[in-house]
Amino acid sequence: MQVQVELYGGLRERVGTNELVLTLEEVESASVSEALEALIAAYPALRGGLSGVAVAIGDALVGRDVVLRDSAAISLLPPVSGG
Amino acid sequence: MQSYPHISEKAIELDALLKETEDPRCGALNVFVGTLRDHNEGRDVVAMTYEAHEPLARATLQGLEREVLESFAVHHCRIVHRIGRLALGEASVAIVVRSAHRADAFAGARYAIEELKKRLPVWKQEHYADGTSRYLDGVPLNAEPTP
């Protein structure tokens, strides 16, 4: 399955892109947590960089246990600094 | 009348926000504006780039406006945030609260800016006089264990 991943703030700088497609082999679904583990495996630059990172789908924050299916799109939101 | 956008790359127009919230029931108008200053943590700042997760940021600001209206005795609350590259002195955020009496307008505006700083999915990249830049540390939106 494939998951579209959108990166914000310093995460984009770490990976060098604001959007990527993550492929998880031989599964039809995966939790957000599993997707993040796969992401770190594919992009070692993110190791240690997902601390305090929230995950959003559309306009809502989601928990790590939410199940993603093929073609899901998630946004990774590092600690915020608006204002 | 269409309401002023919560998130925009254009310079914040305070006049439009004031006009949108005009109300003869209100004897108090409190405006908070955050502007870009020229220093941070001992470094000379020349500009700042603001980036937002726009769908969530819009929903967050709408929710925060509702919360202020429900939690304080205020008639109007508008909160808008700018994105893109800002020069020194430009407004990054504006909060307009109107109420019958001043205490509620002060309290509502204070609550709005403090909560915004904890909840709004916006990131700042600070640009320095020496040509370097960096993303500022921030507040986690939710603290779940990470792999």
Short mmCIF file of C-alpha atoms in Angstrom, two decimals:
data_model
loop_
_atom_site.label_atom_id
_atom_site.label_comp_id
_atom_site.label_asym_id
_atom_site.label_seq_id
_atom_site.Cartn_x
_atom_site.Cartn_y
_atom_site.Cartn_z
CA MET A 1 0.00 0.00 0.00
CA GLN A 2 1.05 3.56 -0.49
CA VAL A 3 0.65 6.50 1.85
CA GLN A 4 1.09 10.09 0.80
CA VAL A 5 3.02 12.05 3.40
CA GLU A 6 3.09 15.83 3.68
CA LEU A 7 5.86 17.42 5.74
CA TYR A 8 5.90 20.79 7.44
CA GLY A 9 8.38 23.13 9.08
CA GLY A 10 11.71 21.66 10.09
CA LEU A 11 10.68 18.16 8.95
CA ARG A 12 10.64 19.31 5.36
CA GLU A 13 14.13 20.65 5.78
CA ARG A 14 15.33 17.33 7.24
CA VAL A 15 13.95 15.25 4.37
CA GLY A 16 14.48 17.81 1.61
CA THR A 17 10.92 17.66 0.25
CA ASN A 18 7.45 18.68 1.39
CA GLU A 19 5.70 15.64 -0.01
CA LEU A 20 6.60 12.02 -0.52
CA VAL A 21 4.96 8.68 -1.17
CA LEU A 22 5.69 5.95 1.34
CA THR A 23 5.34 2.34 0.21
CA LEU A 24 4.50 -0.34 2.77
CA GLU A 25 5.07 -3.77 1.28
CA GLU A 26 2.63 -6.66 1.55
CA VAL A 27 0.03 -4.98 3.73
CA GLU A 28 -3.40 -3.57 2.94
CA SER A 29 -3.61 -1.37 5.99
CA ALA A 30 -1.32 0.07 8.63
CA SER A 31 -1.67 2.19 11.73
CA VAL A 32 -0.29 5.71 11.75
CA SER A 33 2.33 4.39 14.14
CA GLU A 34 3.39 1.65 11.72
CA ALA A 35 3.50 4.13 8.86
CA LEU A 36 5.78 6.41 10.90
CA GLU A 37 8.11 3.50 11.67
CA ALA A 38 8.28 2.68 7.96
CA LEU A 39 8.91 6.34 7.22
CA ILE A 40 11.87 6.47 9.59
CA ALA A 41 13.25 3.27 8.05
CA ALA A 42 13.00 4.83 4.58
CA TYR A 43 14.26 8.25 5.64
CA PRO A 44 16.84 7.82 8.43
CA ALA A 45 17.20 11.62 8.58
CA LEU A 46 13.87 11.57 10.42
CA ARG A 47 15.17 9.35 13.23
CA GLY A 48 14.71 11.26 16.45
CA GLY A 49 12.98 14.00 14.52
CA LEU A 50 9.41 12.82 15.06
CA SER A 51 9.38 13.62 18.73
CA GLY A 52 6.39 15.83 19.49
CA VAL A 53 5.14 15.50 15.92
CA ALA A 54 1.36 15.41 15.46
CA VAL A 55 -0.41 13.74 12.56
CA ALA A 56 -3.33 15.22 10.67
CA ILE A 57 -5.70 13.83 8.07
CA GLY A 58 -7.53 16.62 6.28
CA ASP A 59 -8.43 19.25 8.87
CA ALA A 60 -8.28 16.98 11.93
CA LEU A 61 -5.55 15.64 14.18
CA VAL A 62 -5.52 11.86 14.48
CA GLY A 63 -4.04 9.44 16.98
CA ARG A 64 -1.23 7.00 16.32
CA ASP A 65 -3.65 4.06 16.37
CA VAL A 66 -5.78 5.28 13.45
CA VAL A 67 -5.72 2.78 10.61
CA LEU A 68 -4.60 3.92 7.16
CA ARG A 69 -5.50 2.22 3.91
CA ASP A 70 -3.98 2.42 0.46
CA SER A 71 -3.79 6.00 -0.90
CA ALA A 72 -4.27 7.58 2.51
CA ALA A 73 -2.76 11.04 2.92
CA ILE A 74 -1.28 12.19 6.20
CA SER A 75 0.39 15.43 7.28
CA LEU A 76 3.22 15.47 9.80
CA LEU A 77 3.10 18.55 12.01
CA PRO A 78 6.15 19.35 14.14
CA PRO A 79 5.80 21.48 17.29
CA VAL A 80 4.10 24.74 16.34
CA SER A 81 5.30 28.33 16.68
CA GLY A 82 2.52 30.57 15.39
CA GLY A 83 1.75 34.11 16.47
CA MET B 1 -20.84 40.03 4.00
CA GLN B 2 -18.01 37.58 3.46
CA SER B 3 -15.79 37.31 6.51
CA TYR B 4 -12.12 38.16 6.42
CA PRO B 5 -9.97 35.06 5.69
CA HIS B 6 -8.42 33.32 8.70
CA ILE B 7 -5.20 32.55 6.85
CA SER B 8 -3.79 34.71 4.09
CA GLU B 9 -0.58 35.62 2.31
CA LYS B 10 -1.78 39.21 1.97
CA ALA B 11 -0.97 41.91 4.52
CA ILE B 12 -3.52 41.95 7.34
CA GLU B 13 -6.06 44.74 6.89
CA LEU B 14 -7.14 45.80 10.35
CA ASP B 15 -9.70 48.23 8.97
CA ALA B 16 -11.58 45.38 7.33
CA LEU B 17 -11.64 43.40 10.57
CA LEU B 18 -12.87 46.42 12.51
CA LYS B 19 -15.60 47.09 9.96
CA GLU B 20 -16.71 43.46 9.98
CA THR B 21 -17.17 43.51 13.76
CA GLU B 22 -18.80 46.94 14.19
CA ASP B 23 -21.59 46.65 16.74
CA PRO B 24 -23.41 49.35 18.73
CA ARG B 25 -23.90 46.90 21.64
CA CYS B 26 -20.15 46.98 22.25
CA GLY B 27 -18.45 49.64 24.33
CA ALA B 28 -15.10 47.88 24.25
CA LEU B 29 -12.86 46.96 21.33
CA ASN B 30 -9.62 45.13 22.02
CA VAL B 31 -7.13 44.62 19.22
CA PHE B 32 -4.00 42.52 19.59
CA VAL B 33 -1.49 42.55 16.76
CA GLY B 34 1.69 40.52 16.71
CA THR B 35 4.45 42.11 14.62
CA LEU B 36 7.85 40.92 13.47
CA ARG B 37 10.65 42.28 15.68
CA ASP B 38 14.29 42.68 14.70
CA HIS B 39 15.88 40.37 17.27
CA ASN B 40 15.43 37.00 18.87
CA GLU B 41 17.64 35.15 21.33
CA GLY B 42 20.51 37.54 20.73
CA ARG B 43 20.42 37.36 16.92
CA ASP B 44 19.56 40.08 14.41
CA VAL B 45 16.40 39.07 12.56
CA VAL B 46 15.71 40.53 9.10
CA ALA B 47 12.62 38.57 8.04
CA MET B 48 10.41 35.62 8.91
CA THR B 49 8.68 33.01 6.78
CA TYR B 50 5.41 31.69 8.18
CA GLU B 51 4.02 28.40 6.95
CA ALA B 52 0.67 26.82 7.90
CA HIS B 53 -1.18 23.57 7.48
CA GLU B 54 -4.00 25.58 6.03
CA PRO B 55 -7.06 23.29 6.41
CA LEU B 56 -6.26 22.55 10.07
CA ALA B 57 -5.22 26.15 10.76
CA ARG B 58 -8.52 27.48 9.42
CA ALA B 59 -10.48 24.94 11.46
CA THR B 60 -8.41 25.76 14.56
CA LEU B 61 -9.00 29.50 14.26
CA GLN B 62 -12.72 29.03 13.63
CA GLY B 63 -12.92 26.80 16.69
CA LEU B 64 -10.96 29.24 18.82
CA GLU B 65 -13.20 32.13 17.79
CA ARG B 66 -16.24 30.06 18.82
CA GLU B 67 -14.59 29.17 22.09
CA VAL B 68 -13.94 32.83 22.94
CA LEU B 69 -17.56 33.70 22.10
CA GLU B 70 -18.82 30.90 24.34
CA SER B 71 -16.39 31.39 27.24
CA PHE B 72 -16.41 35.17 27.60
CA ALA B 73 -19.16 37.79 27.50
CA VAL B 74 -18.05 39.05 24.09
CA HIS B 75 -20.08 39.73 20.95
CA HIS B 76 -17.33 39.38 18.36
CA CYS B 77 -14.03 37.59 18.02
CA ARG B 78 -11.95 37.41 14.87
CA ILE B 79 -8.51 35.86 14.67
CA VAL B 80 -6.42 35.97 11.50
CA HIS B 81 -2.88 34.85 10.75
CA ARG B 82 -0.58 35.76 7.93
CA ILE B 83 1.63 33.29 6.05
CA GLY B 84 4.54 33.81 3.66
CA ARG B 85 7.67 35.92 4.07
CA LEU B 86 7.22 38.97 6.31
CA ALA B 87 9.50 41.97 6.70
CA LEU B 88 10.30 43.62 10.03
CA GLY B 89 7.32 45.39 11.56
CA GLU B 90 4.72 43.55 9.51
CA ALA B 91 1.75 42.00 11.32
CA SER B 92 1.76 38.21 11.56
CA VAL B 93 -1.39 37.84 13.63
CA ALA B 94 -4.37 40.01 14.54
CA ILE B 95 -7.10 39.42 17.10
CA VAL B 96 -10.17 41.62 17.33
CA VAL B 97 -12.57 41.20 20.24
CA ARG B 98 -15.59 43.39 20.96
CA SER B 99 -17.72 43.28 24.09
CA ALA B 100 -20.07 45.47 26.07
CA HIS B 101 -17.44 46.07 28.75
CA ARG B 102 -13.64 46.20 28.62
CA ALA B 103 -12.76 43.36 31.00
CA ASP B 104 -14.33 40.74 28.73
CA ALA B 105 -12.65 42.09 25.59
CA PHE B 106 -9.23 42.06 27.30
CA ALA B 107 -9.75 38.56 28.71
CA GLY B 108 -11.05 37.13 25.43
CA ALA B 109 -8.18 38.53 23.38
CA ARG B 110 -5.60 37.32 25.90
CA TYR B 111 -7.08 33.84 25.88
CA ALA B 112 -7.14 33.78 22.08
CA ILE B 113 -3.45 34.62 21.62
CA GLU B 114 -2.26 32.28 24.37
CA GLU B 115 -4.26 29.35 22.97
CA LEU B 116 -3.29 30.16 19.39
CA LYS B 117 0.36 29.79 20.33
CA LYS B 118 -0.31 26.29 21.64
CA ARG B 119 -2.71 25.05 18.99
CA LEU B 120 -2.28 26.73 15.62
CA PRO B 121 -0.39 24.62 13.05
CA VAL B 122 1.95 27.39 11.94
CA TRP B 123 5.75 27.28 11.74
CA LYS B 124 8.25 30.11 11.70
CA GLN B 125 11.51 30.17 9.82
CA GLU B 126 13.60 33.05 11.06
CA HIS B 127 16.01 34.77 8.65
CA TYR B 128 19.09 36.46 10.08
CA ALA B 129 21.31 39.36 9.11
CA ASP B 130 24.21 36.97 8.44
CA GLY B 131 22.22 35.20 5.71
CA THR B 132 21.39 32.06 7.70
CA SER B 133 17.94 30.91 8.77
CA ARG B 134 16.37 28.38 11.11
CA TYR B 135 13.00 26.98 12.13
CA LEU B 136 12.03 28.02 15.64
CA ASP B 137 11.33 25.49 18.35
CA GLY B 138 7.69 25.17 19.21
CA VAL B 139 4.92 23.54 21.19
CA PRO B 140 3.83 19.97 20.31
CA LEU B 141 0.23 19.81 19.10
CA ASN B 142 -0.31 16.53 20.88
CA ALA B 143 2.14 14.49 22.82
CA GLU B 144 1.97 10.89 21.77
CA PRO B 145 4.89 8.52 22.04
CA THR B 146 6.86 8.35 18.82
CA PRO B 147 8.59 5.31 17.35
#
